[in-house]
PDB file of C-alpha atoms in Angstrom:
ATOM      1  CA  MET A   1     285.524  56.630  48.620  1.00  0.00           C
ATOM      2  CA  PRO A   2     281.804  55.811  48.632  1.00  0.00           C
ATOM      3  CA  LYS A   3     279.702  57.555  46.056  1.00  0.00           C
ATOM      4  CA  ILE A   4     276.691  58.112  48.423  1.00  0.00           C
ATOM      5  CA  SER A   5     276.605  58.804  52.048  1.00  0.00           C
ATOM      6  CA  VAL A   6     273.428  57.812  53.893  1.00  0.00           C
ATOM      7  CA  ILE A   7     272.938  59.575  57.199  1.00  0.00           C
ATOM      8  CA  ILE A   8     270.514  57.999  59.750  1.00  0.00           C
ATOM      9  CA  PRO A   9     269.968  59.953  62.981  1.00  0.00           C
ATOM     10  CA  VAL A  10     268.473  57.846  65.766  1.00  0.00           C
ATOM     11  CA  TYR A  11     267.178  58.398  69.233  1.00  0.00           C
ATOM     12  CA  ASN A  12     265.671  55.442  71.083  1.00  0.00           C
ATOM     13  CA  GLY A  13     264.914  53.554  67.913  1.00  0.00           C
ATOM     14  CA  LYS A  14     265.633  49.991  68.822  1.00  0.00           C
ATOM     15  CA  GLU A  15     262.192  48.823  67.537  1.00  0.00           C
ATOM     16  CA  THR A  16     262.741  49.973  63.949  1.00  0.00           C
ATOM     17  CA  ILE A  17     266.450  50.813  63.380  1.00  0.00           C
ATOM     18  CA  LYS A  18     267.445  47.354  62.178  1.00  0.00           C
ATOM     19  CA  GLU A  19     264.719  47.211  59.548  1.00  0.00           C
ATOM     20  CA  THR A  20     265.631  50.705  58.487  1.00  0.00           C
ATOM     21  CA  ILE A  21     269.396  49.983  58.130  1.00  0.00           C
ATOM     22  CA  THR A  22     268.629  46.664  56.344  1.00  0.00           C
ATOM     23  CA  SER A  23     266.473  48.537  53.734  1.00  0.00           C
ATOM     24  CA  VAL A  24     269.597  50.664  52.986  1.00  0.00           C
ATOM     25  CA  LEU A  25     272.026  47.769  52.900  1.00  0.00           C
ATOM     26  CA  ASN A  26     269.741  45.962  50.433  1.00  0.00           C
ATOM     27  CA  GLN A  27     269.926  48.831  47.924  1.00  0.00           C
ATOM     28  CA  THR A  28     270.767  47.865  44.298  1.00  0.00           C
ATOM     29  CA  PHE A  29     273.289  50.774  44.372  1.00  0.00           C
ATOM     30  CA  SER A  30     275.910  49.444  46.717  1.00  0.00           C
ATOM     31  CA  ASP A  31     278.664  52.053  46.524  1.00  0.00           C
ATOM     32  CA  ILE A  32     277.563  53.672  49.843  1.00  0.00           C
ATOM     33  CA  GLU A  33     278.451  54.364  53.470  1.00  0.00           C
ATOM     34  CA  ILE A  34     275.905  54.443  56.143  1.00  0.00           C
ATOM     35  CA  LEU A  35     276.496  56.861  59.044  1.00  0.00           C
ATOM     36  CA  VAL A  36     274.195  56.096  62.005  1.00  0.00           C
ATOM     37  CA  ILE A  37     274.209  59.145  64.295  1.00  0.00           C
ATOM     38  CA  ASN A  38     273.174  57.931  67.750  1.00  0.00           C
ATOM     39  CA  ASP A  39     271.611  60.971  69.444  1.00  0.00           C
ATOM     40  CA  GLY A  40     272.018  59.902  73.019  1.00  0.00           C
ATOM     41  CA  SER A  41     269.854  56.753  72.921  1.00  0.00           C
ATOM     42  CA  THR A  42     269.117  54.970  76.174  1.00  0.00           C
ATOM     43  CA  ASP A  43     266.952  52.095  75.038  1.00  0.00           C
ATOM     44  CA  GLY A  44     269.425  49.543  73.619  1.00  0.00           C
ATOM     45  CA  THR A  45     269.627  51.118  70.130  1.00  0.00           C
ATOM     46  CA  LEU A  46     273.368  50.817  70.054  1.00  0.00           C
ATOM     47  CA  GLU A  47     273.211  47.098  70.817  1.00  0.00           C
ATOM     48  CA  VAL A  48     270.870  46.555  67.901  1.00  0.00           C
ATOM     49  CA  VAL A  49     273.099  48.522  65.510  1.00  0.00           C
ATOM     50  CA  ASP A  50     276.229  46.764  66.710  1.00  0.00           C
ATOM     51  CA  SER A  51     274.610  43.423  65.742  1.00  0.00           C
ATOM     52  CA  ILE A  52     274.524  44.391  62.131  1.00  0.00           C
ATOM     53  CA  GLN A  53     277.804  43.300  60.429  1.00  0.00           C
ATOM     54  CA  ASP A  54     278.604  45.208  57.294  1.00  0.00           C
ATOM     55  CA  PRO A  55     281.821  47.242  56.453  1.00  0.00           C
ATOM     56  CA  ARG A  56     279.646  50.005  55.013  1.00  0.00           C
ATOM     57  CA  LEU A  57     278.066  50.722  58.378  1.00  0.00           C
ATOM     58  CA  ASN A  58     279.569  53.232  60.786  1.00  0.00           C
ATOM     59  CA  VAL A  59     278.125  54.439  64.197  1.00  0.00           C
ATOM     60  CA  PHE A  60     278.883  57.675  65.925  1.00  0.00           C
ATOM     61  CA  SER A  61     277.437  58.475  69.353  1.00  0.00           C
ATOM     62  CA  TYR A  62     276.802  61.981  70.844  1.00  0.00           C
ATOM     63  CA  ALA A  63     274.862  63.593  73.556  1.00  0.00           C
ATOM     64  CA  ASN A  64     271.196  64.238  72.607  1.00  0.00           C
ATOM     65  CA  ALA A  65     270.858  67.340  70.487  1.00  0.00           C
ATOM     66  CA  GLY A  66     267.893  66.700  68.308  1.00  0.00           C
ATOM     67  CA  LEU A  67     267.241  65.670  64.685  1.00  0.00           C
ATOM     68  CA  ALA A  68     268.642  68.658  62.791  1.00  0.00           C
ATOM     69  CA  ALA A  69     271.852  68.665  64.772  1.00  0.00           C
ATOM     70  CA  SER A  70     272.237  64.914  64.186  1.00  0.00           C
ATOM     71  CA  ARG A  71     271.784  65.375  60.471  1.00  0.00           C
ATOM     72  CA  ASN A  72     274.378  68.105  60.538  1.00  0.00           C
ATOM     73  CA  ARG A  73     276.748  65.918  62.485  1.00  0.00           C
ATOM     74  CA  GLY A  74     276.369  63.175  59.932  1.00  0.00           C
ATOM     75  CA  PHE A  75     276.914  65.530  57.032  1.00  0.00           C
ATOM     76  CA  ALA A  76     280.192  66.766  58.535  1.00  0.00           C
ATOM     77  CA  LEU A  77     281.353  63.133  58.480  1.00  0.00           C
ATOM     78  CA  ALA A  78     280.074  62.213  54.982  1.00  0.00           C
ATOM     79  CA  ARG A  79     282.714  61.291  52.413  1.00  0.00           C
ATOM     80  CA  GLY A  80     280.331  60.700  49.385  1.00  0.00           C
ATOM     81  CA  ASP A  81     279.690  63.028  46.578  1.00  0.00           C
ATOM     82  CA  TYR A  82     275.989  62.604  47.220  1.00  0.00           C
ATOM     83  CA  VAL A  83     274.145  62.585  50.479  1.00  0.00           C
ATOM     84  CA  SER A  84     270.782  61.103  51.579  1.00  0.00           C
ATOM     85  CA  PHE A  85     269.175  61.453  54.887  1.00  0.00           C
ATOM     86  CA  MET A  86     266.890  58.865  56.524  1.00  0.00           C
ATOM     87  CA  ASP A  87     264.812  58.744  59.660  1.00  0.00           C
ATOM     88  CA  ALA A  88     265.330  55.729  61.873  1.00  0.00           C
ATOM     89  CA  ASP A  89     261.852  54.302  61.411  1.00  0.00           C
ATOM     90  CA  ASP A  90     261.405  54.694  57.606  1.00  0.00           C
ATOM     91  CA  LEU A  91     262.105  52.275  54.730  1.00  0.00           C
ATOM     92  CA  TRP A  92     263.266  52.505  51.237  1.00  0.00           C
ATOM     93  CA  THR A  93     262.456  50.293  48.308  1.00  0.00           C
ATOM     94  CA  PRO A  94     265.653  48.488  47.055  1.00  0.00           C
ATOM     95  CA  ASP A  95     265.868  50.682  43.902  1.00  0.00           C
ATOM     96  CA  LYS A  96     265.530  54.054  45.591  1.00  0.00           C
ATOM     97  CA  LEU A  97     269.208  55.255  45.545  1.00  0.00           C
ATOM     98  CA  GLU A  98     269.896  53.797  42.124  1.00  0.00           C
ATOM     99  CA  ALA A  99     266.926  55.496  40.545  1.00  0.00           C
ATOM    100  CA  GLN A 100     267.670  58.871  42.163  1.00  0.00           C
ATOM    101  CA  PHE A 101     271.380  58.659  41.316  1.00  0.00           C
ATOM    102  CA  LYS A 102     270.510  57.930  37.586  1.00  0.00           C
ATOM    103  CA  ALA A 103     268.052  60.816  37.550  1.00  0.00           C
ATOM    104  CA  LEU A 104     270.739  63.181  38.735  1.00  0.00           C
ATOM    105  CA  GLN A 105     273.291  61.764  36.263  1.00  0.00           C
ATOM    106  CA  ALA A 106     270.743  62.392  33.445  1.00  0.00           C
ATOM    107  CA  THR A 107     269.920  65.901  34.705  1.00  0.00           C
ATOM    108  CA  PRO A 108     273.265  67.547  35.502  1.00  0.00           C
ATOM    109  CA  GLN A 109     271.619  70.916  36.173  1.00  0.00           C
ATOM    110  CA  ALA A 110     269.577  69.371  39.045  1.00  0.00           C
ATOM    111  CA  ALA A 111     271.096  69.203  42.558  1.00  0.00           C
ATOM    112  CA  VAL A 112     268.299  67.191  44.204  1.00  0.00           C
ATOM    113  CA  ALA A 113     266.424  64.032  43.222  1.00  0.00           C
ATOM    114  CA  TYR A 114     263.262  62.931  45.070  1.00  0.00           C
ATOM    115  CA  SER A 115     260.780  60.076  44.825  1.00  0.00           C
ATOM    116  CA  TRP A 116     257.152  59.544  45.778  1.00  0.00           C
ATOM    117  CA  THR A 117     256.232  58.577  49.322  1.00  0.00           C
ATOM    118  CA  ASP A 118     253.642  55.983  50.642  1.00  0.00           C
ATOM    119  CA  TYR A 119     252.703  55.791  54.299  1.00  0.00           C
ATOM    120  CA  ILE A 120     252.991  52.637  56.534  1.00  0.00           C
ATOM    121  CA  ASP A 121     251.971  51.988  60.097  1.00  0.00           C
ATOM    122  CA  GLU A 122     254.135  50.947  63.046  1.00  0.00           C
ATOM    123  CA  PHE A 123     254.035  47.293  61.793  1.00  0.00           C
ATOM    124  CA  GLY A 124     255.023  48.172  58.251  1.00  0.00           C
ATOM    125  CA  HIS A 125     251.547  47.762  56.774  1.00  0.00           C
ATOM    126  CA  PHE A 126     250.520  50.115  53.988  1.00  0.00           C
ATOM    127  CA  LEU A 127     248.265  52.904  55.226  1.00  0.00           C
ATOM    128  CA  TYR A 128     247.696  55.222  52.272  1.00  0.00           C
ATOM    129  CA  PRO A 129     249.639  56.787  49.351  1.00  0.00           C
ATOM    130  CA  GLY A 130     251.371  60.086  49.540  1.00  0.00           C
ATOM    131  CA  SER A 131     250.665  62.981  47.218  1.00  0.00           C
ATOM    132  CA  HIS A 132     252.811  61.471  44.479  1.00  0.00           C
ATOM    133  CA  VAL A 133     253.751  64.904  43.025  1.00  0.00           C
ATOM    134  CA  THR A 134     256.035  64.969  40.093  1.00  0.00           C
ATOM    135  CA  GLU A 135     257.627  68.408  39.667  1.00  0.00           C
ATOM    136  CA  THR A 136     261.042  68.869  37.877  1.00  0.00           C
ATOM    137  CA  GLY A 137     263.258  71.919  37.330  1.00  0.00           C
ATOM    138  CA  ASP A 138     262.554  75.090  39.231  1.00  0.00           C
ATOM    139  CA  ILE A 139     260.036  73.956  41.841  1.00  0.00           C
ATOM    140  CA  LEU A 140     260.420  76.815  44.363  1.00  0.00           C
ATOM    141  CA  ALA A 141     256.812  77.945  43.780  1.00  0.00           C
ATOM    142  CA  LYS A 142     255.423  74.411  44.254  1.00  0.00           C
ATOM    143  CA  LEU A 143     257.531  73.898  47.390  1.00  0.00           C
ATOM    144  CA  LEU A 144     256.359  77.182  48.960  1.00  0.00           C
ATOM    145  CA  LEU A 145     252.785  75.870  48.600  1.00  0.00           C
ATOM    146  CA  ASN A 146     253.509  72.399  49.941  1.00  0.00           C
ATOM    147  CA  ASN A 147     256.403  70.167  51.056  1.00  0.00           C
ATOM    148  CA  VAL A 148     256.147  68.074  47.972  1.00  0.00           C
ATOM    149  CA  LEU A 149     258.967  65.882  49.132  1.00  0.00           C
ATOM    150  CA  GLU A 150     256.748  65.150  52.184  1.00  0.00           C
ATOM    151  CA  ASN A 151     259.554  64.064  54.569  1.00  0.00           C
ATOM    152  CA  GLY A 152     263.194  64.106  55.401  1.00  0.00           C
ATOM    153  CA  SER A 153     263.853  60.559  54.223  1.00  0.00           C
ATOM    154  CA  ASN A 154     263.474  61.288  50.616  1.00  0.00           C
ATOM    155  CA  ALA A 155     266.032  63.420  48.690  1.00  0.00           C
ATOM    156  CA  LEU A 156     269.349  62.478  47.225  1.00  0.00           C
ATOM    157  CA  ILE A 157     271.444  65.643  47.139  1.00  0.00           C
ATOM    158  CA  ARG A 158     274.733  66.732  45.539  1.00  0.00           C
ATOM    159  CA  LYS A 159     277.161  67.267  48.460  1.00  0.00           C
ATOM    160  CA  GLN A 160     278.452  70.530  46.985  1.00  0.00           C
ATOM    161  CA  ALA A 161     274.906  71.934  46.960  1.00  0.00           C
ATOM    162  CA  LEU A 162     274.445  71.092  50.632  1.00  0.00           C
ATOM    163  CA  GLN A 163     277.714  72.685  51.494  1.00  0.00           C
ATOM    164  CA  GLU A 164     276.688  75.941  49.677  1.00  0.00           C
ATOM    165  CA  VAL A 165     273.377  76.345  51.392  1.00  0.00           C
ATOM    166  CA  GLY A 166     274.642  75.279  54.787  1.00  0.00           C
ATOM    167  CA  GLY A 167     273.268  72.808  57.340  1.00  0.00           C
ATOM    168  CA  PHE A 168     269.862  72.084  58.753  1.00  0.00           C
ATOM    169  CA  ASP A 169     268.490  74.915  60.956  1.00  0.00           C
ATOM    170  CA  GLU A 170     268.958  73.586  64.516  1.00  0.00           C
ATOM    171  CA  SER A 171     266.592  76.188  65.931  1.00  0.00           C
ATOM    172  CA  LEU A 172     263.664  74.352  64.276  1.00  0.00           C
ATOM    173  CA  THR A 173     261.990  71.495  66.157  1.00  0.00           C
ATOM    174  CA  ALA A 174     259.862  70.554  63.141  1.00  0.00           C
ATOM    175  CA  ALA A 175     259.770  71.321  59.422  1.00  0.00           C
ATOM    176  CA  GLU A 176     263.568  71.547  59.238  1.00  0.00           C
ATOM    177  CA  ASP A 177     263.449  69.323  56.094  1.00  0.00           C
ATOM    178  CA  TRP A 178     260.981  71.622  54.418  1.00  0.00           C
ATOM    179  CA  ASP A 179     263.175  74.579  55.259  1.00  0.00           C
ATOM    180  CA  MET A 180     266.177  72.762  53.765  1.00  0.00           C
ATOM    181  CA  TRP A 181     264.377  71.813  50.531  1.00  0.00           C
ATOM    182  CA  LEU A 182     263.250  75.457  50.053  1.00  0.00           C
ATOM    183  CA  ARG A 183     266.829  76.712  50.462  1.00  0.00           C
ATOM    184  CA  LEU A 184     267.992  74.262  47.933  1.00  0.00           C
ATOM    185  CA  ALA A 185     265.099  75.086  45.603  1.00  0.00           C
ATOM    186  CA  SER A 186     266.029  78.840  45.731  1.00  0.00           C
ATOM    187  CA  ARG A 187     269.326  78.030  44.063  1.00  0.00           C
ATOM    188  CA  TYR A 188     269.021  74.634  42.285  1.00  0.00           C
ATOM    189  CA  HIS A 189     266.742  72.583  40.089  1.00  0.00           C
ATOM    190  CA  PHE A 190     265.165  69.331  41.346  1.00  0.00           C
ATOM    191  CA  VAL A 191     264.311  66.156  39.524  1.00  0.00           C
ATOM    192  CA  ALA A 192     261.511  63.688  40.293  1.00  0.00           C
ATOM    193  CA  VAL A 193     261.527  59.987  40.170  1.00  0.00           C
ATOM    194  CA  PRO A 194     257.791  59.031  39.659  1.00  0.00           C
ATOM    195  CA  SER A 195     257.800  55.862  41.798  1.00  0.00           C
ATOM    196  CA  ALA A 196     256.890  55.233  45.389  1.00  0.00           C
ATOM    197  CA  GLN A 197     260.221  54.480  46.979  1.00  0.00           C
ATOM    198  CA  ILE A 198     259.963  56.023  50.468  1.00  0.00           C
ATOM    199  CA  LEU A 199     257.926  54.177  53.016  1.00  0.00           C
ATOM    200  CA  TYR A 200     257.214  56.708  55.701  1.00  0.00           C
ATOM    201  CA  ARG A 201     256.149  55.264  58.988  1.00  0.00           C
ATOM    202  CA  GLN A 202     253.127  56.920  60.493  1.00  0.00           C
ATOM    203  CA  PRO A 203     252.070  55.355  63.816  1.00  0.00           C
ATOM    204  CA  VAL A 204     248.264  55.624  64.097  1.00  0.00           C
ATOM    205  CA  HIS A 205     248.414  56.675  67.813  1.00  0.00           C
ATOM    206  CA  SER A 206     250.731  59.694  67.084  1.00  0.00           C
ATOM    207  CA  MET A 207     248.908  61.061  63.939  1.00  0.00           C
ATOM    208  CA  SER A 208     247.437  63.961  65.841  1.00  0.00           C
ATOM    209  CA  ALA A 209     250.375  64.552  68.112  1.00  0.00           C
ATOM    210  CA  ASN A 210     252.459  67.720  68.313  1.00  0.00           C
ATOM    211  CA  ILE A 211     249.994  69.638  66.169  1.00  0.00           C
ATOM    212  CA  SER A 212     250.829  72.864  68.023  1.00  0.00           C
ATOM    213  CA  ARG A 213     254.639  72.473  67.501  1.00  0.00           C
ATOM    214  CA  GLN A 214     254.207  71.709  63.827  1.00  0.00           C
ATOM    215  CA  GLU A 215     251.969  74.686  63.394  1.00  0.00           C
ATOM    216  CA  THR A 216     254.451  77.034  65.055  1.00  0.00           C
ATOM    217  CA  GLU A 217     257.528  75.714  63.211  1.00  0.00           C
ATOM    218  CA  CYS A 218     255.807  75.553  59.766  1.00  0.00           C
ATOM    219  CA  LEU A 219     254.573  79.106  60.156  1.00  0.00           C
ATOM    220  CA  LYS A 220     258.185  80.105  60.941  1.00  0.00           C
ATOM    221  CA  VAL A 221     259.372  78.459  57.738  1.00  0.00           C
ATOM    222  CA  ILE A 222     256.610  80.015  55.658  1.00  0.00           C
ATOM    223  CA  GLU A 223     257.316  83.576  56.992  1.00  0.00           C
ATOM    224  CA  ARG A 224     261.095  83.123  56.417  1.00  0.00           C
ATOM    225  CA  HIS A 225     260.911  81.929  52.851  1.00  0.00           C
ATOM    226  CA  PHE A 226     258.190  84.340  51.705  1.00  0.00           C
ATOM    227  CA  HIS A 227     260.179  87.116  53.124  1.00  0.00           C
ATOM    228  CA  GLN A 228     263.032  85.981  50.873  1.00  0.00           C
ATOM    229  CA  ALA A 229     260.961  84.969  47.888  1.00  0.00           C
ATOM    230  CA  PRO A 230     260.565  87.209  44.791  1.00  0.00           C
ATOM    231  CA  GLU A 231     257.589  89.574  44.474  1.00  0.00           C
ATOM    232  CA  SER A 232     256.115  87.373  41.818  1.00  0.00           C
ATOM    233  CA  LEU A 233     255.554  84.584  44.331  1.00  0.00           C
ATOM    234  CA  GLN A 234     254.090  86.717  47.137  1.00  0.00           C
ATOM    235  CA  HIS A 235     250.528  85.940  46.145  1.00  0.00           C
ATOM    236  CA  LEU A 236     251.023  82.226  47.054  1.00  0.00           C
ATOM    237  CA  LYS A 237     251.545  82.982  50.764  1.00  0.00           C
ATOM    238  CA  ARG A 238     247.878  82.720  51.787  1.00  0.00           C
ATOM    239  CA  PHE A 239     247.533  79.434  49.910  1.00  0.00           C
ATOM    240  CA  SER A 240     250.683  78.117  51.579  1.00  0.00           C
ATOM    241  CA  ILE A 241     249.157  78.916  54.965  1.00  0.00           C
ATOM    242  CA  ALA A 242     245.780  77.430  53.976  1.00  0.00           C
ATOM    243  CA  ASN A 243     247.580  74.203  52.817  1.00  0.00           C
ATOM    244  CA  LEU A 244     249.328  73.961  56.163  1.00  0.00           C
ATOM    245  CA  TYR A 245     246.137  74.124  58.168  1.00  0.00           C
ATOM    246  CA  THR A 246     244.396  71.729  55.761  1.00  0.00           C
ATOM    247  CA  TYR A 247     247.304  69.263  56.395  1.00  0.00           C
ATOM    248  CA  LEU A 248     247.092  69.809  60.162  1.00  0.00           C
ATOM    249  CA  LEU A 249     243.313  69.348  59.977  1.00  0.00           C
ATOM    250  CA  PHE A 250     243.570  65.997  58.481  1.00  0.00           C
ATOM    251  CA  LYS A 251     246.276  64.934  60.855  1.00  0.00           C
ATOM    252  CA  VAL A 252     243.814  65.584  63.682  1.00  0.00           C
ATOM    253  CA  LEU A 253     241.011  63.831  61.939  1.00  0.00           C
ATOM    254  CA  ALA A 254     243.008  60.696  61.254  1.00  0.00           C
ATOM    255  CA  SER A 255     242.491  59.478  64.781  1.00  0.00           C
ATOM    256  CA  PRO A 256     239.269  59.239  66.858  1.00  0.00           C
ATOM    257  CA  LEU A 257     238.068  62.580  68.001  1.00  0.00           C
ATOM    258  CA  GLU A 258     237.156  63.755  71.404  1.00  0.00           C
ATOM    259  CA  ARG A 259     236.139  67.237  72.510  1.00  0.00           C
ATOM    260  CA  GLN A 260     239.577  68.741  72.755  1.00  0.00           C
ATOM    261  CA  LYS A 261     240.740  67.369  69.389  1.00  0.00           C
ATOM    262  CA  SER A 262     237.550  68.540  67.791  1.00  0.00           C
ATOM    263  CA  LEU A 263     238.228  72.088  68.946  1.00  0.00           C
ATOM    264  CA  ILE A 264     241.689  71.892  67.514  1.00  0.00           C
ATOM    265  CA  ALA A 265     240.240  70.567  64.261  1.00  0.00           C
ATOM    266  CA  ALA A 266     237.678  73.347  64.195  1.00  0.00           C
ATOM    267  CA  ARG A 267     240.408  75.979  64.550  1.00  0.00           C
ATOM    268  CA  CYS A 268     242.487  74.432  61.740  1.00  0.00           C
ATOM    269  CA  PHE A 269     239.437  74.221  59.522  1.00  0.00           C
ATOM    270  CA  TRP A 270     238.706  77.933  60.116  1.00  0.00           C
ATOM    271  CA  GLN A 271     242.192  78.981  59.404  1.00  0.00           C
ATOM    272  CA  ALA A 272     242.315  76.919  56.102  1.00  0.00           C
ATOM    273  CA  VAL A 273     239.121  78.437  54.828  1.00  0.00           C
ATOM    274  CA  ARG A 274     239.981  81.916  56.044  1.00  0.00           C
ATOM    275  CA  HIS A 275     243.184  81.848  53.978  1.00  0.00           C
ATOM    276  CA  ASP A 276     241.599  80.072  50.986  1.00  0.00           C
ATOM    277  CA  PRO A 277     237.753  80.433  50.863  1.00  0.00           C
ATOM    278  CA  THR A 278     237.633  78.573  47.561  1.00  0.00           C
ATOM    279  CA  LEU A 279     238.194  75.340  49.546  1.00  0.00           C
ATOM    280  CA  LEU A 280     234.476  75.408  50.412  1.00  0.00           C
ATOM    281  CA  ARG A 281     233.596  75.374  46.667  1.00  0.00           C
ATOM    282  CA  ARG A 282     236.320  73.314  45.225  1.00  0.00           C
ATOM    283  CA  ARG A 283     235.968  70.531  47.813  1.00  0.00           C
ATOM    284  CA  SER A 284     232.400  71.098  48.988  1.00  0.00           C
ATOM    285  CA  ARG A 285     231.505  67.355  49.672  1.00  0.00           C
ATOM    286  CA  LEU A 286     234.699  66.733  51.569  1.00  0.00           C
ATOM    287  CA  MET A 287     234.308  69.977  53.616  1.00  0.00           C
ATOM    288  CA  LEU A 288     230.780  68.860  54.609  1.00  0.00           C
ATOM    289  CA  ILE A 289     232.181  65.537  55.756  1.00  0.00           C
ATOM    290  CA  VAL A 290     234.827  67.247  57.740  1.00  0.00           C
ATOM    291  CA  LEU A 291     232.443  69.598  59.385  1.00  0.00           C
ATOM    292  CA  PHE A 292     230.269  66.708  60.537  1.00  0.00           C
ATOM    293  CA  LYS A 293     233.343  64.880  61.963  1.00  0.00           C
ATOM    294  CA  ILE A 294     234.419  67.944  63.793  1.00  0.00           C
ATOM    295  CA  ALA A 295     230.957  68.628  65.208  1.00  0.00           C
ATOM    296  CA  ALA A 296     229.926  65.082  66.206  1.00  0.00           C
ATOM    297  CA  PRO A 297     232.074  64.852  69.434  1.00  0.00           C
ATOM    298  CA  LEU A 298     230.713  68.334  70.442  1.00  0.00           C
ATOM    299  CA  ILE A 299     227.037  67.563  70.009  1.00  0.00           C
ATOM    300  CA  LEU A 300     226.711  63.742  70.328  1.00  0.00           C
ATOM    301  CA  PRO A 301     227.367  61.241  73.134  1.00  0.00           C
ATOM    302  CA  PRO A 302     230.823  59.622  72.910  1.00  0.00           C
ATOM    303  CA  THR A 303     229.642  56.225  71.661  1.00  0.00           C
ATOM    304  CA  GLN A 304     227.470  57.694  69.017  1.00  0.00           C
ATOM    305  CA  ALA A 305     230.153  60.124  67.865  1.00  0.00           C
ATOM    306  CA  GLN A 306     232.594  57.240  67.550  1.00  0.00           C
ATOM    307  CA  THR A 307     230.143  55.277  65.442  1.00  0.00           C
ATOM    308  CA  TRP A 308     229.744  58.174  63.061  1.00  0.00           C
ATOM    309  CA  HIS A 309     233.570  58.716  62.961  1.00  0.00           C
ATOM    310  CA  SER A 310     234.071  55.117  61.861  1.00  0.00           C
ATOM    311  CA  ARG A 311     231.379  55.335  59.123  1.00  0.00           C
ATOM    312  CA  LEU A 312     232.836  58.508  57.630  1.00  0.00           C
ATOM    313  CA  LYS A 313     236.571  57.443  57.927  1.00  0.00           C
ATOM    314  CA  ASN A 314     236.873  55.631  54.678  1.00  0.00           C
ATOM    315  CA  LEU A 315     234.655  58.012  52.807  1.00  0.00           C
ATOM    316  CA  SER A 316     236.716  61.009  53.923  1.00  0.00           C
ATOM    317  CA  LYS A 317     239.920  59.325  52.880  1.00  0.00           C
ATOM    318  CA  LYS A 318     238.634  58.785  49.474  1.00  0.00           C
ATOM    319  CA  LYS A 319     237.604  62.446  49.075  1.00  0.00           C
ATOM    320  CA  MET A 320     241.039  63.596  50.340  1.00  0.00           C
ATOM    321  CA  THR A 321     242.590  61.869  47.331  1.00  0.00           C
TER     322      THR A 321
END
């Protein structure tokens, strides 16, 4: 029986799935099984996966049902004592599973190990570092404020813990990973591996896509988990909402702005500041840059606005960190 089950849902991922699977096959921890859950792909994904010859790789095909359902389907098939999920366009460094497995072995009270994330573009080139948060033990309060794991390709989880909290919420079309980490954190300790081992692919052209959907689903998660959280953590709710809108704001700002995007960014800015007015004081220089970037497409001709956007892009990235 394999020690670790790696579950990779994929829908029309022929461009990236081979590189993703290869990064798992190349792990220094080799006692694994890989369960590729084909979620009704129509683009030749199956042909790419079938070309990879390794006895640890298994493929299961279903009608399209979405990411959460595919993760649950994979978990139902998993034979390992530990489970890790991976999106079909992300990559792992070769030591990811080994480091997380050792962290869990050294911390028996923890049910989840996670690592740092860095972001890459569609070609695999480095874009920017993730938040590189290192929180160990009871991290529920930190997770309520932010998804410190950052994505669904990160965690290594004891299978028993997943069985006890139940599967991913299939009613969510975004933030289902954050919801899962919060459910686990309400019962179990986490342990962090302070190394960037998840390479999360962030295509530049889609950085500001689906903002409305992410907003709606993340607010559902926030409402759900603060409703269940102890009274001592309720004061964090407004900061959680502010952090969400700050995150969405910078997703919009990551790509060139036009009038409609600027209006979306302005709304996100207002919601962030409304829930946490101290942002204007704590990050005053950054907020001034953000305000100018938002206003430029609304008051300047398109070519001039784009020029200013390019000038401020690198500066704002530095200030965000």
